[in-house]
PDB file of N, CA and C in Angstrom:
ATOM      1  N   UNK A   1      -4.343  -9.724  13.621  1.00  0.00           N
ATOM      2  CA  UNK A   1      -3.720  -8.682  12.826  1.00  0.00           C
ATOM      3  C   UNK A   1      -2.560  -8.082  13.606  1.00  0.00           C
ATOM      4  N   UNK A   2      -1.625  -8.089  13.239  1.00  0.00           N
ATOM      5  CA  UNK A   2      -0.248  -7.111  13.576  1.00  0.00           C
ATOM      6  C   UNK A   2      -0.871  -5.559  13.959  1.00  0.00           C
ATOM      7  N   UNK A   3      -1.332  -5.082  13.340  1.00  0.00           N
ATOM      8  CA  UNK A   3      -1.624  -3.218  13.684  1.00  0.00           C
ATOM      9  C   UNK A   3      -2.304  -3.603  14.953  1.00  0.00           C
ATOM     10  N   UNK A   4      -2.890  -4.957  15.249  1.00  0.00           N
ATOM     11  CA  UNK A   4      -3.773  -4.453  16.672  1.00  0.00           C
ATOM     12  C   UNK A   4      -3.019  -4.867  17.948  1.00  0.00           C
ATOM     13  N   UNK A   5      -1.662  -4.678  17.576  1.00  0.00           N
ATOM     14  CA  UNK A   5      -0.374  -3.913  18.741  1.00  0.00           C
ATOM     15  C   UNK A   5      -0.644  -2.535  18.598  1.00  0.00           C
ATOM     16  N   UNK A   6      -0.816  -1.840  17.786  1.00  0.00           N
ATOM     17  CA  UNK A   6      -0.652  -0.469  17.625  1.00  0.00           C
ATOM     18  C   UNK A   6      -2.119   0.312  18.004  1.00  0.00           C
ATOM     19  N   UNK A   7      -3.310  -0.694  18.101  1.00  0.00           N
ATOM     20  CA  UNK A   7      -4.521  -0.012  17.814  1.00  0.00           C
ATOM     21  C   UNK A   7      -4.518   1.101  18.636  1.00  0.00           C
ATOM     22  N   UNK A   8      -5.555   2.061  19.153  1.00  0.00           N
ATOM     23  CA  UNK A   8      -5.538   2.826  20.093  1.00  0.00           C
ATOM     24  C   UNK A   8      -5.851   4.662  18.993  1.00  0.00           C
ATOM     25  N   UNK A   9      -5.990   5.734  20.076  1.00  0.00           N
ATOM     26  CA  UNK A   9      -6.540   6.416  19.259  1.00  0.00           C
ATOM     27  C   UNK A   9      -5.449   7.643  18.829  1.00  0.00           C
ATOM     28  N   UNK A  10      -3.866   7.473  18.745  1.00  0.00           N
ATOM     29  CA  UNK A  10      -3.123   7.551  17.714  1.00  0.00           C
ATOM     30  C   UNK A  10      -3.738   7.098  16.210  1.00  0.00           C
ATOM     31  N   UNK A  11      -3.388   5.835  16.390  1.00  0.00           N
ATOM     32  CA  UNK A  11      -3.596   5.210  14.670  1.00  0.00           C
ATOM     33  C   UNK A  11      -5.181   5.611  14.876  1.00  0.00           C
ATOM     34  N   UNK A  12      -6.180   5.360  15.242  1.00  0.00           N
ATOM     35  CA  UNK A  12      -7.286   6.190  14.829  1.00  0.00           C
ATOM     36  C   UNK A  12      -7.507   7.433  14.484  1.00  0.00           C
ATOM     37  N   UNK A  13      -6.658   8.562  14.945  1.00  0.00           N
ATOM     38  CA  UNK A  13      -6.624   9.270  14.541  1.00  0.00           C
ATOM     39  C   UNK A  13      -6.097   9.426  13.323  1.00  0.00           C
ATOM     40  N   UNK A  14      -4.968   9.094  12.826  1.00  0.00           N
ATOM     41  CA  UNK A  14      -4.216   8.911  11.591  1.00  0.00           C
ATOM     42  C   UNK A  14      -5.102   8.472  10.432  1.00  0.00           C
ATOM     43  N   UNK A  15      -5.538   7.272  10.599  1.00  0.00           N
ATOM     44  CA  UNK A  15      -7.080   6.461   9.844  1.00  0.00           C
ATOM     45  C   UNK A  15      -8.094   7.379   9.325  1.00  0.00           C
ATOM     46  N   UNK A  16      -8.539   8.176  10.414  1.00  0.00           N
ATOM     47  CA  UNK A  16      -9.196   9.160  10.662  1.00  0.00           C
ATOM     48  C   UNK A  16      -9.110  10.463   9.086  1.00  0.00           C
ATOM     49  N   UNK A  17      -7.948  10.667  10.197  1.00  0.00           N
ATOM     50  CA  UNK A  17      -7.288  11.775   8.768  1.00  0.00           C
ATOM     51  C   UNK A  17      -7.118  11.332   7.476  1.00  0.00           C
ATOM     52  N   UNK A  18      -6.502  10.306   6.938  1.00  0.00           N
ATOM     53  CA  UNK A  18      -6.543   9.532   6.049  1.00  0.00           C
ATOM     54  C   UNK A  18      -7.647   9.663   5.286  1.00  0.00           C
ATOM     55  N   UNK A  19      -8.906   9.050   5.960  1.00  0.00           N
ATOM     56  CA  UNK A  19     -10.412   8.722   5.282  1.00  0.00           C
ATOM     57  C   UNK A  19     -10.963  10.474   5.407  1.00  0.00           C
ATOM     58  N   UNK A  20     -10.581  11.086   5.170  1.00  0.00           N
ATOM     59  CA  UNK A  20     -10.932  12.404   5.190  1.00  0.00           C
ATOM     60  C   UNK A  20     -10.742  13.725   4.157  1.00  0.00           C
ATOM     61  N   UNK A  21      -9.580  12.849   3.447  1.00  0.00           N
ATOM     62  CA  UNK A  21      -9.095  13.578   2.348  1.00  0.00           C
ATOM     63  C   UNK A  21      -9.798  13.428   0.871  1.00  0.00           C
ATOM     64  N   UNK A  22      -9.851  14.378   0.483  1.00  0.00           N
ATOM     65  CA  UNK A  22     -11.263  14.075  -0.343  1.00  0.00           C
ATOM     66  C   UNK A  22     -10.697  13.975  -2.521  1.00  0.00           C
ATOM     67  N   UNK A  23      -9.506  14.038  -2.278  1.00  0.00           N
ATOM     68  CA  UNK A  23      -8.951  13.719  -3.727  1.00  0.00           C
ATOM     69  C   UNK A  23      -7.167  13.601  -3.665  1.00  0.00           C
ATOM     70  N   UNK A  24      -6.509  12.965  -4.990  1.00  0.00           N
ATOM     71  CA  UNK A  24      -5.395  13.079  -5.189  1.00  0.00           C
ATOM     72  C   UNK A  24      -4.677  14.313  -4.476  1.00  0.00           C
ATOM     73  N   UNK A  25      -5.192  15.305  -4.997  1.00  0.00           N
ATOM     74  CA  UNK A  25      -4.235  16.551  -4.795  1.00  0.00           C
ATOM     75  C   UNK A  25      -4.298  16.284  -2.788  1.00  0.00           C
ATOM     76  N   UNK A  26      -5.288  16.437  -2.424  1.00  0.00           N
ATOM     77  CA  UNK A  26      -5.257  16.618  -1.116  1.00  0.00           C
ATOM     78  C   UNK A  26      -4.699  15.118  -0.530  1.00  0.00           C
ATOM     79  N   UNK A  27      -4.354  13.903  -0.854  1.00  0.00           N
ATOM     80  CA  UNK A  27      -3.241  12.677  -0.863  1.00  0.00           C
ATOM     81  C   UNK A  27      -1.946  13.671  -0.841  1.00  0.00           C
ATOM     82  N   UNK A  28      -1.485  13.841  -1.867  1.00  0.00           N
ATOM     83  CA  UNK A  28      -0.128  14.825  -1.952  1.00  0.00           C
ATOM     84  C   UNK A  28       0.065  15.501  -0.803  1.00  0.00           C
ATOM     85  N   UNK A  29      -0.927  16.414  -0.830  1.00  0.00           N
ATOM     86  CA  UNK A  29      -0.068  17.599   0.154  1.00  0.00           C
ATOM     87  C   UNK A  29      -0.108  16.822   1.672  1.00  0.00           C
ATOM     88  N   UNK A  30      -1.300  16.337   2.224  1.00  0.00           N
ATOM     89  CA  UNK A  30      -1.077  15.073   2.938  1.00  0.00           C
ATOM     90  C   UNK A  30       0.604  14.676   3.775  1.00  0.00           C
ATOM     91  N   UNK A  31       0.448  13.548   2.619  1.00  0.00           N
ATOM     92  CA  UNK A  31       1.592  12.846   2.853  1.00  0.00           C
ATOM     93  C   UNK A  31       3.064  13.511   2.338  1.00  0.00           C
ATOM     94  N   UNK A  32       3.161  14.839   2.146  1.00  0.00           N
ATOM     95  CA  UNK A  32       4.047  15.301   1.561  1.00  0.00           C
ATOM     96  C   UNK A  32       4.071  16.018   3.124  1.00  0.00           C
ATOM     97  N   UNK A  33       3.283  16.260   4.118  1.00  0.00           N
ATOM     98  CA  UNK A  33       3.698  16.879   5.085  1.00  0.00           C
ATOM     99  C   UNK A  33       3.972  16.062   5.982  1.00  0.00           C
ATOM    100  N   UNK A  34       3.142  14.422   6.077  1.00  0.00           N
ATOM    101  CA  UNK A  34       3.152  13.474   7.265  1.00  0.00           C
ATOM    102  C   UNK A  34       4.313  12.758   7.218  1.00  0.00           C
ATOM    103  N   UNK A  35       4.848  12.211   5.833  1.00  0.00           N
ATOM    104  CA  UNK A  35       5.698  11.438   5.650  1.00  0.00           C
ATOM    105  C   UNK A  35       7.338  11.872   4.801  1.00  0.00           C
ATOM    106  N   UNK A  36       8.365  11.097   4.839  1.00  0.00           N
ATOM    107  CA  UNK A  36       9.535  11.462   4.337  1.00  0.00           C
ATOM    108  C   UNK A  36       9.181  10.981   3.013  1.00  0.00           C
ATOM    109  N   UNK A  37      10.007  11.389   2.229  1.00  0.00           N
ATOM    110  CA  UNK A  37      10.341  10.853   0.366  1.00  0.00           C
ATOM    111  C   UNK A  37       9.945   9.268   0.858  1.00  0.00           C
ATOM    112  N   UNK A  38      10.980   8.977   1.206  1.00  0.00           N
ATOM    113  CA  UNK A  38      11.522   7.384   1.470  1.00  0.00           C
ATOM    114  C   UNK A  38      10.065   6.681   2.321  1.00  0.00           C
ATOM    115  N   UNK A  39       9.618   7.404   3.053  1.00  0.00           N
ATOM    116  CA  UNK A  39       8.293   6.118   3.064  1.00  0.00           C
ATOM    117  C   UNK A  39       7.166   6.144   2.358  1.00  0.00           C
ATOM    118  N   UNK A  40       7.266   7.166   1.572  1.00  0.00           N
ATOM    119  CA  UNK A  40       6.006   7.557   0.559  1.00  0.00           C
ATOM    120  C   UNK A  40       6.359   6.615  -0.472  1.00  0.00           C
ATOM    121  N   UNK A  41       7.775   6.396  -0.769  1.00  0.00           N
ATOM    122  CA  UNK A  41       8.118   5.858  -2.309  1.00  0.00           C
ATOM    123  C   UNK A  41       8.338   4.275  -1.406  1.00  0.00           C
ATOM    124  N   UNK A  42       8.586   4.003  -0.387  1.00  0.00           N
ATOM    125  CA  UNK A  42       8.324   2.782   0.034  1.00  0.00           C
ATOM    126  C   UNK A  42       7.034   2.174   0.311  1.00  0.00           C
ATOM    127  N   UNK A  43       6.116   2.685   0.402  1.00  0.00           N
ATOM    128  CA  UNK A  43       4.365   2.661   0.435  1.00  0.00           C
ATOM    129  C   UNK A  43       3.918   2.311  -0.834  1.00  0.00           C
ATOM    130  N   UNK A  44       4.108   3.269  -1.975  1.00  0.00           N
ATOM    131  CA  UNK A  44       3.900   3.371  -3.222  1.00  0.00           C
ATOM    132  C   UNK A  44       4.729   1.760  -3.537  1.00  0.00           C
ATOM    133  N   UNK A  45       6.157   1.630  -3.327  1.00  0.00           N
ATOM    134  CA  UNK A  45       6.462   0.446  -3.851  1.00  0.00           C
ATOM    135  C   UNK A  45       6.001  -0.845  -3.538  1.00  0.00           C
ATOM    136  N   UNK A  46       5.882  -0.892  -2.356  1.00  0.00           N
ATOM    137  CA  UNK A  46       5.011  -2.102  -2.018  1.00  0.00           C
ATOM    138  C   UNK A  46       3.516  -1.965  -2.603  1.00  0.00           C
ATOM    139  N   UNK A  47       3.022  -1.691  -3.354  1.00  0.00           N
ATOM    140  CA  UNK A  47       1.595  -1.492  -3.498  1.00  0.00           C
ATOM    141  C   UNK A  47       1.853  -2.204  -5.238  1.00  0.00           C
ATOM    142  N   UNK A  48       2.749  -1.409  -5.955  1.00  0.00           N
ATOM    143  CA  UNK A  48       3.156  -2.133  -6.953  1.00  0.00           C
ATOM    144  C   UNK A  48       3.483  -3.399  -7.045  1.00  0.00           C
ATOM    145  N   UNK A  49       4.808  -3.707  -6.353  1.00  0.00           N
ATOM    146  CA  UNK A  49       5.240  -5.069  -6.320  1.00  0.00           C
ATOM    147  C   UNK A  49       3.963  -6.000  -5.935  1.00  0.00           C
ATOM    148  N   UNK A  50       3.096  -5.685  -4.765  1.00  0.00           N
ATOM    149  CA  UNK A  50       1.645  -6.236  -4.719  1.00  0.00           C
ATOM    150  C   UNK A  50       0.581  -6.733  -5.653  1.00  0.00           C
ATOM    151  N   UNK A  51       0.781  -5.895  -6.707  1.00  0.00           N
ATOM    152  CA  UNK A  51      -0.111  -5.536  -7.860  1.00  0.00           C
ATOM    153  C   UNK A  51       0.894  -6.387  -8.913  1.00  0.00           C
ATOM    154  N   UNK A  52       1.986  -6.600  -9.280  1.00  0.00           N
ATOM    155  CA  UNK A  52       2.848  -7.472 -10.118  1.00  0.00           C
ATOM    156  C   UNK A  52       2.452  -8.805  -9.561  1.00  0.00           C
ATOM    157  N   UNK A  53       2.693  -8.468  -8.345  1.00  0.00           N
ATOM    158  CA  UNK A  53       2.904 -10.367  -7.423  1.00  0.00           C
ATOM    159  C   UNK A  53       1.193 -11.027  -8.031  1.00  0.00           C
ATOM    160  N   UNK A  54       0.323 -10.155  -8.092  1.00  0.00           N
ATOM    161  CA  UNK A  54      -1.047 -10.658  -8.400  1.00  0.00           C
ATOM    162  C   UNK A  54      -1.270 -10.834  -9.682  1.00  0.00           C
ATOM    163  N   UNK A  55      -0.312 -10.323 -10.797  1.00  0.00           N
ATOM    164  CA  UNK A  55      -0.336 -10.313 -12.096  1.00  0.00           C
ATOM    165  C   UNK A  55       0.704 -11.234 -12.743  1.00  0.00           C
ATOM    166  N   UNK A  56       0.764 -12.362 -11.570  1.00  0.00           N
ATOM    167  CA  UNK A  56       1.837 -13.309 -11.971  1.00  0.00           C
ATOM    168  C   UNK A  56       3.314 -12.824 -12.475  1.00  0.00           C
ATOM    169  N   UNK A  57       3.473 -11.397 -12.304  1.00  0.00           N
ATOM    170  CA  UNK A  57       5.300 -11.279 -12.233  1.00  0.00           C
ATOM    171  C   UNK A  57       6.106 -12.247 -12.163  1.00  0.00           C
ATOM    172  N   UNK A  58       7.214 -12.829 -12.271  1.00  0.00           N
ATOM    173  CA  UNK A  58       8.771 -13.127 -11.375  1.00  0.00           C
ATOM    174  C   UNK A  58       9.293 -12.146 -10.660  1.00  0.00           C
ATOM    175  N   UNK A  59       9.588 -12.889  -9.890  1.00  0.00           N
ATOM    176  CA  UNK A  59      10.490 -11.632  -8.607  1.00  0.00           C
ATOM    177  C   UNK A  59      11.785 -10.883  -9.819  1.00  0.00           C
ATOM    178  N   UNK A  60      12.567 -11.575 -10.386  1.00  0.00           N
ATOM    179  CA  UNK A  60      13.511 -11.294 -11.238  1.00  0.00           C
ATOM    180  C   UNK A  60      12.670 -10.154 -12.001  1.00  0.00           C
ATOM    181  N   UNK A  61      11.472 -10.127 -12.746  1.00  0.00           N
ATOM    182  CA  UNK A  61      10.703  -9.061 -13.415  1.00  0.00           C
ATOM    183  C   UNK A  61      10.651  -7.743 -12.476  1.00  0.00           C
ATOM    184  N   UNK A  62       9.892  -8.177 -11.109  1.00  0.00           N
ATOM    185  CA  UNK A  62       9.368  -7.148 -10.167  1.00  0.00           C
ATOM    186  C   UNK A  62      11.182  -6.803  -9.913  1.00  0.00           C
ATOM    187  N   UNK A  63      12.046  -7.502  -9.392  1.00  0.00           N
ATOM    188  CA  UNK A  63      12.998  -6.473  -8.835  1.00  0.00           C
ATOM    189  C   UNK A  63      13.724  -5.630  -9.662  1.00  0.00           C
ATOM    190  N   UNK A  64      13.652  -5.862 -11.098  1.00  0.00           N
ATOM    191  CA  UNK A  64      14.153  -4.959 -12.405  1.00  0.00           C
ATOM    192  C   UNK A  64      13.216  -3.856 -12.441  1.00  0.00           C
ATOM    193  N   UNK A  65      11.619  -4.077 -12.709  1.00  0.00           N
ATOM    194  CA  UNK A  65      10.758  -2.809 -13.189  1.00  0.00           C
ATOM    195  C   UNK A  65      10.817  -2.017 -11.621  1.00  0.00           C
ATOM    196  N   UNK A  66      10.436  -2.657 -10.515  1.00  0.00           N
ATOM    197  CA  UNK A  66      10.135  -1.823  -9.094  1.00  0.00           C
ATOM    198  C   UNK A  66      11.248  -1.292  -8.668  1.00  0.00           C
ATOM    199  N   UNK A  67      12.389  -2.099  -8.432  1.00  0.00           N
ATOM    200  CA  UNK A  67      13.405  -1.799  -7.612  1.00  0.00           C
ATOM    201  C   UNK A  67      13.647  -2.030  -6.139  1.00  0.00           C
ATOM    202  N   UNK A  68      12.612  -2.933  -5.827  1.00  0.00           N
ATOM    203  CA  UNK A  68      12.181  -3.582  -4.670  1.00  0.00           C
ATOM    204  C   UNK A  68      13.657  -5.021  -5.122  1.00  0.00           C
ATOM    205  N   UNK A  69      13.475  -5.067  -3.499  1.00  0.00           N
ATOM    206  CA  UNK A  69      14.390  -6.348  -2.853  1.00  0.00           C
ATOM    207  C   UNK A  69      13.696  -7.397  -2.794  1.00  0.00           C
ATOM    208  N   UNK A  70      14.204  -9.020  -2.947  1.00  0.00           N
ATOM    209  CA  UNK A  70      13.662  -9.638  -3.031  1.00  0.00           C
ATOM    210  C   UNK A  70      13.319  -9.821  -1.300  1.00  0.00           C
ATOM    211  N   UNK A  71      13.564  -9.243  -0.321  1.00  0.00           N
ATOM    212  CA  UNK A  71      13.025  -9.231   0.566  1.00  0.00           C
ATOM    213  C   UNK A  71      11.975  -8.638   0.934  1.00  0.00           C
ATOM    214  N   UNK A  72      11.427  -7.127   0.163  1.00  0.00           N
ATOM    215  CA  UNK A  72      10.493  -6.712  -0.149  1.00  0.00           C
ATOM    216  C   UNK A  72       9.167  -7.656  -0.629  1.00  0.00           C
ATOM    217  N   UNK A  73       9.691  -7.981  -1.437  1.00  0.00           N
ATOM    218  CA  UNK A  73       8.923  -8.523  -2.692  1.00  0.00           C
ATOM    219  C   UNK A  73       8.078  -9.603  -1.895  1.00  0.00           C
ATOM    220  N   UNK A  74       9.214 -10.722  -1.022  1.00  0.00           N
ATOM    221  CA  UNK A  74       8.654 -11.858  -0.210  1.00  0.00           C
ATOM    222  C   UNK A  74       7.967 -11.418   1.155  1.00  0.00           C
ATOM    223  N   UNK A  75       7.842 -10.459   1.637  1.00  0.00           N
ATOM    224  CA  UNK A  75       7.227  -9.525   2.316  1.00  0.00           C
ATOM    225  C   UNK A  75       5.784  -9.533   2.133  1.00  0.00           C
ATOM    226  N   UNK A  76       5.735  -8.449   0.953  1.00  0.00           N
ATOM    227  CA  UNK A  76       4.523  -8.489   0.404  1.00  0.00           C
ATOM    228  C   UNK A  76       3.750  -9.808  -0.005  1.00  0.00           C
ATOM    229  N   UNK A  77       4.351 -10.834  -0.733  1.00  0.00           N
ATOM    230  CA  UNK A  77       4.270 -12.167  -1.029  1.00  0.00           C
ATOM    231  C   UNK A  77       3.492 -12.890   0.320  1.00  0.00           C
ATOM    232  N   UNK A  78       3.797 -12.442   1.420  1.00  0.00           N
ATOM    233  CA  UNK A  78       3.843 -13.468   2.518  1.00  0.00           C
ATOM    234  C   UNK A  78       2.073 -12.671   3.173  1.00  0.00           C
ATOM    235  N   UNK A  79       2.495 -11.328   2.612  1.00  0.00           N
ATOM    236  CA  UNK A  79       0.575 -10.431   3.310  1.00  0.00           C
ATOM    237  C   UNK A  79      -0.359 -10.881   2.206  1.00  0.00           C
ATOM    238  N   UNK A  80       0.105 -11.051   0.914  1.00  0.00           N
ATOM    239  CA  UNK A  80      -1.170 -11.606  -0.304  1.00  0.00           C
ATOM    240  C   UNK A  80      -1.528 -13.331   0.522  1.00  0.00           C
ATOM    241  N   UNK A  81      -0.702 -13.780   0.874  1.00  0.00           N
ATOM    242  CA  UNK A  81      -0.803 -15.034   1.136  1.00  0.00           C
ATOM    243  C   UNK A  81      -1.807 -15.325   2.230  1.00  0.00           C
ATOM    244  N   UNK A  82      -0.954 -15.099   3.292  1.00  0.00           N
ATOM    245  CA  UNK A  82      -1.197 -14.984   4.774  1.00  0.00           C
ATOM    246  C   UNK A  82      -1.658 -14.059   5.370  1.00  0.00           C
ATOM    247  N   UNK A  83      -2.343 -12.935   4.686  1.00  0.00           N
ATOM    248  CA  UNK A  83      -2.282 -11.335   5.752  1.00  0.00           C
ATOM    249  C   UNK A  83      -3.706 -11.416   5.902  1.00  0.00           C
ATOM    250  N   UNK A  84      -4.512  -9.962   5.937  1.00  0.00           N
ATOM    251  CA  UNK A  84      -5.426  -9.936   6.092  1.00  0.00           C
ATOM    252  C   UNK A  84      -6.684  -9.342   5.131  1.00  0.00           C
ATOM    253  N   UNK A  85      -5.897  -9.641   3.847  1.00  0.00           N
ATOM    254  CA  UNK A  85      -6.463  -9.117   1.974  1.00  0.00           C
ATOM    255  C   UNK A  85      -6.583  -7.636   2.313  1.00  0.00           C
ATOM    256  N   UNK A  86      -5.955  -6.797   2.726  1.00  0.00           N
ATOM    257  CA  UNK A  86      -5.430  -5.691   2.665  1.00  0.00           C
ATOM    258  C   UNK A  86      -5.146  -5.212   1.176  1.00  0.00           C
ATOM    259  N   UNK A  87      -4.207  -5.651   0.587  1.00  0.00           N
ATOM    260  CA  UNK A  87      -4.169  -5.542  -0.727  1.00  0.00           C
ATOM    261  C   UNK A  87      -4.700  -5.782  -1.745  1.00  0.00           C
ATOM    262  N   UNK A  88      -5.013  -7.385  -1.771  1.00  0.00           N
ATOM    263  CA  UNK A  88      -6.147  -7.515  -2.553  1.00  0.00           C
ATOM    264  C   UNK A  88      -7.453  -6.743  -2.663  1.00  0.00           C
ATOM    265  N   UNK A  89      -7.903  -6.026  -1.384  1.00  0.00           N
ATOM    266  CA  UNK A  89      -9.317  -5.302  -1.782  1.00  0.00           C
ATOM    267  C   UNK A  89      -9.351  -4.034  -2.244  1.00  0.00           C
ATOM    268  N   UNK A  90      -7.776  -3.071  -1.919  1.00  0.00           N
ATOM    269  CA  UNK A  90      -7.347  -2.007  -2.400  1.00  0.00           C
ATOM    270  C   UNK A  90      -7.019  -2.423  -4.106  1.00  0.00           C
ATOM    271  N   UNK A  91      -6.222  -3.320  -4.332  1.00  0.00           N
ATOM    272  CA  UNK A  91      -6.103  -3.722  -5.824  1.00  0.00           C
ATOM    273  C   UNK A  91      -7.290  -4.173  -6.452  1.00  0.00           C
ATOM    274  N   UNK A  92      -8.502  -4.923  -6.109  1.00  0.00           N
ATOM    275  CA  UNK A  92      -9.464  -4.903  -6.586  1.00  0.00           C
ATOM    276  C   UNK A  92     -10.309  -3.734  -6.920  1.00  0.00           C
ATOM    277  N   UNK A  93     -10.610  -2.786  -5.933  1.00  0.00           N
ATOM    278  CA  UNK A  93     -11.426  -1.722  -6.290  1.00  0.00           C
ATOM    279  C   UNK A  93     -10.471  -1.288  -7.072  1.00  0.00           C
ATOM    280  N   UNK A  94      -9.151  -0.645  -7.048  1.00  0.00           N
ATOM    281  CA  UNK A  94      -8.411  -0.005  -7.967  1.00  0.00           C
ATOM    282  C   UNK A  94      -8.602   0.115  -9.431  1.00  0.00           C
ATOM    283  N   UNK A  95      -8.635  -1.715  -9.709  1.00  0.00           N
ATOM    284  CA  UNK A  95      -8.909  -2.509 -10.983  1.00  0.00           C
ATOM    285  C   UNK A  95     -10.509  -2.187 -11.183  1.00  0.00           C
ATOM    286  N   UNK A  96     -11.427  -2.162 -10.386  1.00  0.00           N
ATOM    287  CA  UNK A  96     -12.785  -1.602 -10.314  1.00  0.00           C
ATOM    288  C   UNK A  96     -12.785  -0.440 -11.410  1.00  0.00           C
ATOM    289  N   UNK A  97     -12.298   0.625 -10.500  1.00  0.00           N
ATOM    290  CA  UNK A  97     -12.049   2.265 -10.794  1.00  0.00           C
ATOM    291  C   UNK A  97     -11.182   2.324 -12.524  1.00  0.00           C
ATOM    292  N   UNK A  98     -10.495   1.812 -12.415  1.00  0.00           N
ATOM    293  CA  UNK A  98      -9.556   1.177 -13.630  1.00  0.00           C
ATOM    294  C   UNK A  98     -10.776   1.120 -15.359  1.00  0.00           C
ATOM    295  N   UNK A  99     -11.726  -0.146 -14.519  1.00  0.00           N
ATOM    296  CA  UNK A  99     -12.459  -0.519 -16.093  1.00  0.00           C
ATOM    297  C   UNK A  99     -13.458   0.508 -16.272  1.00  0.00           C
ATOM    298  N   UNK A 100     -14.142   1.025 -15.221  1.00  0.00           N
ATOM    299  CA  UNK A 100     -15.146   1.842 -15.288  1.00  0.00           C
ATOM    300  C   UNK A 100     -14.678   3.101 -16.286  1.00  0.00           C
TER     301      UNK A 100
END
């Protein structure tokens, strides 16, 4: 895994905080204090384009509705593929939470 350059008890702590927040609203205020516009709406976009790329999109579709780059797009493309189902298990439960 790539993050386990970073491991250590920074990002544990962060993780930490993360798994601690106990609804939407408290997500918001969160990341409305940790993070800028631009990596919140870059987080959020990759999670989409993720969620298209699994719903059989075209990149031509995803870079019109998202606004993601096709470098984005092949990014994400390359962690559904090759990564470590990071996304897939967040998009699965999602889709979980979704039918219920």
């Amino acid at each position: 895994m790539q993050i386990d350059k970073l491991r250590g008890q920074q990002l544990d702590e962060l993780f930490d905080a993360i798994l601690s927040l106990k609804d939407r609203e408290e997500c918001y205020r969160f990341f409305d204090d940790i993070a800028t516009m631009s990596e919140i709406q870059s987080l959020a976009q990759r999670l989409q384009v993720a969620k298209m790329l699994q719903d059989g999109y075209t990149y031509g579709v995803i870079v019109k509705e998202s606004g993601a780059s096709t470098t984005t797009i092949s990014r994400v493309k390359r962690c559904l593929t090759y990564g470590n189902d990071g996304y897939k298990m967040v998009l699965e439960r999602i889709n979980q939470t979704e039918e219920e």
